[in-house]
PDB file of N, CA and C in Angstrom:
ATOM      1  N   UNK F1191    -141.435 -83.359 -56.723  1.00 93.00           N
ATOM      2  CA  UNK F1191    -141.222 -81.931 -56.864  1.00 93.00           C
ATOM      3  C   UNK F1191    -142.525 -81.236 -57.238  1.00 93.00           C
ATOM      4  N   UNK F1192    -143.350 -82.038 -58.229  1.00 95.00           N
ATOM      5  CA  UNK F1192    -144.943 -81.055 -58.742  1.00 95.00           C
ATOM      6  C   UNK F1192    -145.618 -81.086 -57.354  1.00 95.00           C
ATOM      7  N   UNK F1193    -145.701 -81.942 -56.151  1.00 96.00           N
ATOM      8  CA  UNK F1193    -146.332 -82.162 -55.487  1.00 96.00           C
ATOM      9  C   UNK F1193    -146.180 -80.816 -54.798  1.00 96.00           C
ATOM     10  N   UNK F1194    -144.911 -81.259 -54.287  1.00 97.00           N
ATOM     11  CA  UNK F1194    -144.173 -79.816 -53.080  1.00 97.00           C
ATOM     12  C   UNK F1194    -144.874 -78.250 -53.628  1.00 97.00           C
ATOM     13  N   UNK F1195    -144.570 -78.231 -55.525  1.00 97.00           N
ATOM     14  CA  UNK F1195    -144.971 -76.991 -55.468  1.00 97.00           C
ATOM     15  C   UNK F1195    -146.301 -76.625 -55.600  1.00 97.00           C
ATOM     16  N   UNK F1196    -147.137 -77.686 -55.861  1.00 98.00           N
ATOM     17  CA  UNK F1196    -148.698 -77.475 -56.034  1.00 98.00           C
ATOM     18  C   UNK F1196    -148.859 -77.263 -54.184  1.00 98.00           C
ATOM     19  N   UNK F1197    -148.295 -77.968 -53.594  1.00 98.00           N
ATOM     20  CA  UNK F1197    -148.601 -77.660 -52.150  1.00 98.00           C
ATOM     21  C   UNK F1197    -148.508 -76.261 -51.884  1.00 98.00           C
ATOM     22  N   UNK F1198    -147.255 -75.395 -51.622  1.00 98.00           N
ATOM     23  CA  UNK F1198    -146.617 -74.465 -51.646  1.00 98.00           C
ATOM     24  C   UNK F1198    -147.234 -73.316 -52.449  1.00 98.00           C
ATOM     25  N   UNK F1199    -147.746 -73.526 -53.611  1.00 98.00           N
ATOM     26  CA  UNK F1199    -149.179 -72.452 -54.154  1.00 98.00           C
ATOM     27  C   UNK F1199    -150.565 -72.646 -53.907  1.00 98.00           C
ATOM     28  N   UNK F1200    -150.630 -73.287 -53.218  1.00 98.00           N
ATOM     29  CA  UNK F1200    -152.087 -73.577 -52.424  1.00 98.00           C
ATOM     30  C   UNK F1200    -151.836 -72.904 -51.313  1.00 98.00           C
ATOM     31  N   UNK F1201    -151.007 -72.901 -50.590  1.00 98.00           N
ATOM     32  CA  UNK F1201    -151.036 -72.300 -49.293  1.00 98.00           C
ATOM     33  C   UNK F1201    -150.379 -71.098 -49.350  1.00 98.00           C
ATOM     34  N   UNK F1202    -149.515 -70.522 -50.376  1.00 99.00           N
ATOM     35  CA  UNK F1202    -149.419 -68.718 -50.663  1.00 99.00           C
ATOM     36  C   UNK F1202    -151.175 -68.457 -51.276  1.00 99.00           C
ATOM     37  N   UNK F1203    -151.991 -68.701 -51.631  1.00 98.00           N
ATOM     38  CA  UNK F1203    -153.027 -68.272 -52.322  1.00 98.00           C
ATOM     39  C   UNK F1203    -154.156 -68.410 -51.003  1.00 98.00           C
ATOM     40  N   UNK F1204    -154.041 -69.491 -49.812  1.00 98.00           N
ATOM     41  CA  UNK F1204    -154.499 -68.835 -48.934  1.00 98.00           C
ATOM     42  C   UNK F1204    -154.255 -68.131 -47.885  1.00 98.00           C
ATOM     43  N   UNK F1205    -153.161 -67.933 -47.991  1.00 98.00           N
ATOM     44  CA  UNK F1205    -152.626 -66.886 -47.298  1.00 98.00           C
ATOM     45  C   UNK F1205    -152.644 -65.526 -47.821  1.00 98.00           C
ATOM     46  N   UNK F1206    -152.722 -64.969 -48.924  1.00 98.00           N
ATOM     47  CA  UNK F1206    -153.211 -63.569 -49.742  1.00 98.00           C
ATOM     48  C   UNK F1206    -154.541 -63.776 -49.883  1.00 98.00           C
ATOM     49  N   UNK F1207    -155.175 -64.975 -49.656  1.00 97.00           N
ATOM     50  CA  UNK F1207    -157.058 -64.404 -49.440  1.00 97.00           C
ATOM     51  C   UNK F1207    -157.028 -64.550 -48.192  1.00 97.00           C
ATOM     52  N   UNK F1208    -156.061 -64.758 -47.026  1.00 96.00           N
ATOM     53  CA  UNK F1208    -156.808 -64.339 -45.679  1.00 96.00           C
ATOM     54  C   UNK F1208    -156.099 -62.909 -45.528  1.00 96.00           C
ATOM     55  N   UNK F1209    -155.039 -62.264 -46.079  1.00 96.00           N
ATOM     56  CA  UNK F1209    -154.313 -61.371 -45.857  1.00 96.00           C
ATOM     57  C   UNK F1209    -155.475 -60.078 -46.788  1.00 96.00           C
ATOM     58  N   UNK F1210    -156.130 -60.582 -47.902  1.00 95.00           N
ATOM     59  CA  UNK F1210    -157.002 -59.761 -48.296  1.00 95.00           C
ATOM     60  C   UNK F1210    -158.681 -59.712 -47.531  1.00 95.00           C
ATOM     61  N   UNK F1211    -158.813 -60.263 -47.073  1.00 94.00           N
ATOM     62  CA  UNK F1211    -159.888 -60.569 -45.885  1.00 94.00           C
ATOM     63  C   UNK F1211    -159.740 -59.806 -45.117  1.00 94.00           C
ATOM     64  N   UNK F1212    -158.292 -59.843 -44.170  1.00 93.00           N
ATOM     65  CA  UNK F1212    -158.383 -59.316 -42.610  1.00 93.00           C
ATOM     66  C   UNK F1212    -158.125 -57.700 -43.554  1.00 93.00           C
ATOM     67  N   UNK F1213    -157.730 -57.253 -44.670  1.00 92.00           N
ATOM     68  CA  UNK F1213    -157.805 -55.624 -44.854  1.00 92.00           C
ATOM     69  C   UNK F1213    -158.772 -55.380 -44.895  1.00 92.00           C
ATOM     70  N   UNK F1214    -159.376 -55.956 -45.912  1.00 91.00           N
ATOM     71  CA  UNK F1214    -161.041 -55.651 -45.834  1.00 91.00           C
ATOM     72  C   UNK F1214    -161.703 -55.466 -44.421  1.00 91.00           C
ATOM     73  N   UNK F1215    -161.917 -56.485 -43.797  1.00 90.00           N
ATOM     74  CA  UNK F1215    -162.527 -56.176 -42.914  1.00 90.00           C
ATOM     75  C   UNK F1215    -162.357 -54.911 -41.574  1.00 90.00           C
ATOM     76  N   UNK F1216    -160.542 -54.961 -42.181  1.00 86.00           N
ATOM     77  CA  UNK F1216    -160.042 -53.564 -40.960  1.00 86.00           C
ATOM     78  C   UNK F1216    -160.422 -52.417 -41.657  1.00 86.00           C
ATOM     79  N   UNK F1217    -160.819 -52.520 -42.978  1.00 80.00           N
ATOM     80  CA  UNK F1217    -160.900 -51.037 -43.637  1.00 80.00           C
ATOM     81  C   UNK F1217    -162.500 -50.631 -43.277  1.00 80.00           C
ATOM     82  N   UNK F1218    -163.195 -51.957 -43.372  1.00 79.00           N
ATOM     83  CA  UNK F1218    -164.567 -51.800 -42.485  1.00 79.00           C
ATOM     84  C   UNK F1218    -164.933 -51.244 -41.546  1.00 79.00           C
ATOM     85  N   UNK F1219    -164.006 -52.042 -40.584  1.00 75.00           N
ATOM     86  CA  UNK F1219    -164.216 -51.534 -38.997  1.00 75.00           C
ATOM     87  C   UNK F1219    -163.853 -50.281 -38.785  1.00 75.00           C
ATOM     88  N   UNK F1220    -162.881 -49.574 -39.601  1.00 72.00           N
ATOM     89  CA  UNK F1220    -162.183 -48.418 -39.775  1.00 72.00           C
ATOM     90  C   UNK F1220    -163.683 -47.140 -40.239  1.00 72.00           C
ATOM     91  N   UNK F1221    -164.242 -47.559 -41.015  1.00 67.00           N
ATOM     92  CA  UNK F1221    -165.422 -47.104 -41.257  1.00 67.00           C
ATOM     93  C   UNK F1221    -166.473 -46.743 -40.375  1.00 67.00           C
ATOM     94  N   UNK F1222    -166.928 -47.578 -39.802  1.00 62.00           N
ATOM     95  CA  UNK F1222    -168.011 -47.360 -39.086  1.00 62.00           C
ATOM     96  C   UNK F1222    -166.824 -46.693 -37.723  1.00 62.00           C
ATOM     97  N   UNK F1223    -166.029 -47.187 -37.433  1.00 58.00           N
ATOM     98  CA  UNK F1223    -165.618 -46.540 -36.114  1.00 58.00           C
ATOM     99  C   UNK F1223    -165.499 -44.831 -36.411  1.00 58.00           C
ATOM    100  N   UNK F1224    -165.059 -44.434 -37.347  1.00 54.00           N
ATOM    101  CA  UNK F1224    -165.076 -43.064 -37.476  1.00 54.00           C
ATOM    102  C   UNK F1224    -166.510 -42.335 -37.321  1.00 54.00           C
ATOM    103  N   UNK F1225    -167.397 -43.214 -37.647  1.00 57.00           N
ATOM    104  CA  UNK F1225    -168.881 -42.445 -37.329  1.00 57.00           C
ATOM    105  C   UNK F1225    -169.093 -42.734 -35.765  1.00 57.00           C
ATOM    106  N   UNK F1226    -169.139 -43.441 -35.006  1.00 55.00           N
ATOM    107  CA  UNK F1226    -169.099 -43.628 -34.359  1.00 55.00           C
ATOM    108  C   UNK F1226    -168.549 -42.559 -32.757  1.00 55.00           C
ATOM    109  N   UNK F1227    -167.414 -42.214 -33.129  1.00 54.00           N
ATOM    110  CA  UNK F1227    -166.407 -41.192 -32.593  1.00 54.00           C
ATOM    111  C   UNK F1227    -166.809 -39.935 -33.014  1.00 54.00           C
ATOM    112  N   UNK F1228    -167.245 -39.306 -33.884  1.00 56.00           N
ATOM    113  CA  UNK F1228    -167.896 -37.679 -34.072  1.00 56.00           C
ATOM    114  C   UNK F1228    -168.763 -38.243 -33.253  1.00 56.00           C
ATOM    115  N   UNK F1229    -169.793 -38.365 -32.828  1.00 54.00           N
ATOM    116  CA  UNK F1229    -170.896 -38.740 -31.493  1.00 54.00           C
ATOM    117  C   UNK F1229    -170.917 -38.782 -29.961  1.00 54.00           C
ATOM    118  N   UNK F1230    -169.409 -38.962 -29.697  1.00 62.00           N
ATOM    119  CA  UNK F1230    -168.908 -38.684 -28.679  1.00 62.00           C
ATOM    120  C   UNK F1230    -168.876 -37.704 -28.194  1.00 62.00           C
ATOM    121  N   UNK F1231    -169.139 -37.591 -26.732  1.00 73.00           N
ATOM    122  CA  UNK F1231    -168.580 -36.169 -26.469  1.00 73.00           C
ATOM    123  C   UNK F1231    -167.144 -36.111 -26.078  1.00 73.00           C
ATOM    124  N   UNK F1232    -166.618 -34.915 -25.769  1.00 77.00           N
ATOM    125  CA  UNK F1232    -164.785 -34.784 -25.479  1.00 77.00           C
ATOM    126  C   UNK F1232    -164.936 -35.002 -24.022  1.00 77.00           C
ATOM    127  N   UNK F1233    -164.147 -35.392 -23.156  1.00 80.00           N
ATOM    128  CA  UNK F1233    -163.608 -35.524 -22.377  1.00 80.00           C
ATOM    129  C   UNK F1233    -162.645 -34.586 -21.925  1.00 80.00           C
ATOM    130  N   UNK F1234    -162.782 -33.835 -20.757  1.00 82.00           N
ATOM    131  CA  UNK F1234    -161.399 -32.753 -20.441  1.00 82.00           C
ATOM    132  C   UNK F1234    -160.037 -34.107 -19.532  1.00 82.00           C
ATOM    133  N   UNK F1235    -159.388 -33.587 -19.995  1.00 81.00           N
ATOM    134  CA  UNK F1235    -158.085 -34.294 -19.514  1.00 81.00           C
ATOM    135  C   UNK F1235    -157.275 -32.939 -18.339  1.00 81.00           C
ATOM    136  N   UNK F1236    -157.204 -33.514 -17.565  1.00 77.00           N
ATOM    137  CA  UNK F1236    -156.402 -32.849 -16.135  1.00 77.00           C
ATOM    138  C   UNK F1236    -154.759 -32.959 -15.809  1.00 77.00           C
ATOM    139  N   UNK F1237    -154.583 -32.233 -15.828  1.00 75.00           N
ATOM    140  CA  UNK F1237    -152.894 -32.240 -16.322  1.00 75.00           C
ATOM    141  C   UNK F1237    -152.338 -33.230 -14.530  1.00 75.00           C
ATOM    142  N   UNK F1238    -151.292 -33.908 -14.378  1.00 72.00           N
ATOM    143  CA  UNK F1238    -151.316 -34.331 -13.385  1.00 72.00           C
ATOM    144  C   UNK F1238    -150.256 -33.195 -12.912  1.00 72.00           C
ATOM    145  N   UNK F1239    -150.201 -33.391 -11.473  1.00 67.00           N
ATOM    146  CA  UNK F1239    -149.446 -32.674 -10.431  1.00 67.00           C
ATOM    147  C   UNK F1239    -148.899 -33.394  -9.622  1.00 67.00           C
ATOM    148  N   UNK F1240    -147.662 -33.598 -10.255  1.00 66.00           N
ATOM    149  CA  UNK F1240    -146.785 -34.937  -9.059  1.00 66.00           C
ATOM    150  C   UNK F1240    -146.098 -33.975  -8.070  1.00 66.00           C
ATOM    151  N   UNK F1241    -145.719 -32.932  -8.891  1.00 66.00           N
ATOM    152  CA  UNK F1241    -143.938 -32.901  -8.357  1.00 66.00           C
ATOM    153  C   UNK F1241    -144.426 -31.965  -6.579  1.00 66.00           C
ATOM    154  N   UNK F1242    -145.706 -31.473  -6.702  1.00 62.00           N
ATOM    155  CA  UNK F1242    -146.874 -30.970  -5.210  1.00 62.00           C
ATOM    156  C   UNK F1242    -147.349 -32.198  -4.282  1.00 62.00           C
ATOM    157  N   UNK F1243    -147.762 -33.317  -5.079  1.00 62.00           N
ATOM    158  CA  UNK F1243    -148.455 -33.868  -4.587  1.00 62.00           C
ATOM    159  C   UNK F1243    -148.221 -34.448  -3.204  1.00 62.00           C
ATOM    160  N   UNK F1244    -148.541 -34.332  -2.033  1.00 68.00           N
ATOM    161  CA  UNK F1244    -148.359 -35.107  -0.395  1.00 68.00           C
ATOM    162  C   UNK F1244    -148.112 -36.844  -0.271  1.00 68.00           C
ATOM    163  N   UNK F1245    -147.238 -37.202  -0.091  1.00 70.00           N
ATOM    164  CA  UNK F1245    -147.598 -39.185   0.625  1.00 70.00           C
ATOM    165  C   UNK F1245    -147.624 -39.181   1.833  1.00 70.00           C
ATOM    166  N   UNK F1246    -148.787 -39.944   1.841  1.00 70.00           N
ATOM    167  CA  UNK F1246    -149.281 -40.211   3.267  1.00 70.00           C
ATOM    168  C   UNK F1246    -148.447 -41.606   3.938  1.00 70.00           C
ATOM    169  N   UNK F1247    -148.129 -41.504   5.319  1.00 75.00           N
ATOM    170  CA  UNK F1247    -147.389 -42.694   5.824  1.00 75.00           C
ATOM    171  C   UNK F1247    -148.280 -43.778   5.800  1.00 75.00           C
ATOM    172  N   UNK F1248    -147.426 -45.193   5.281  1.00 77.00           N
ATOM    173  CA  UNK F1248    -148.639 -46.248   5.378  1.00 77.00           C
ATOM    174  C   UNK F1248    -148.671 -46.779   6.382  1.00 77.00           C
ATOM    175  N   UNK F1249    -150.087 -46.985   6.946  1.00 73.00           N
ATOM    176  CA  UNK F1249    -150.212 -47.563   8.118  1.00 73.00           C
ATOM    177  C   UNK F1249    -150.042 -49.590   8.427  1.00 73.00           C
TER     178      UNK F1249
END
């Protein structure tokens, strides 16, 4: 039974330091990506036009 649970808190303890790792590092990436994006320029977006649009017969 000591075995099972020394097992069983070894592997919750690395699992909350990889679960505190991957935040960290997303709160990182989260960081620099926001500088990153003001630098950009905008892009115009073009509304589509289906309900006009022609199909051509396929040959």
């Amino acid at each position: 039974m000591m075995t099972f649970l020394t097992l069983v808190f070894i592997l919750i303890f690395i699992n909350i330091t990889m679960i505190l790792t991957s935040l960290y590092n997303t709160n990182k990436s989260k960081s620099t990506s926001n500088k990153s994006l003001g630098d950009s320029s905008v892009s115009k977006i073009y509304p589509l036009d289906i309900s006009t649009s022609d199909y051509k017969k396929a040959v």
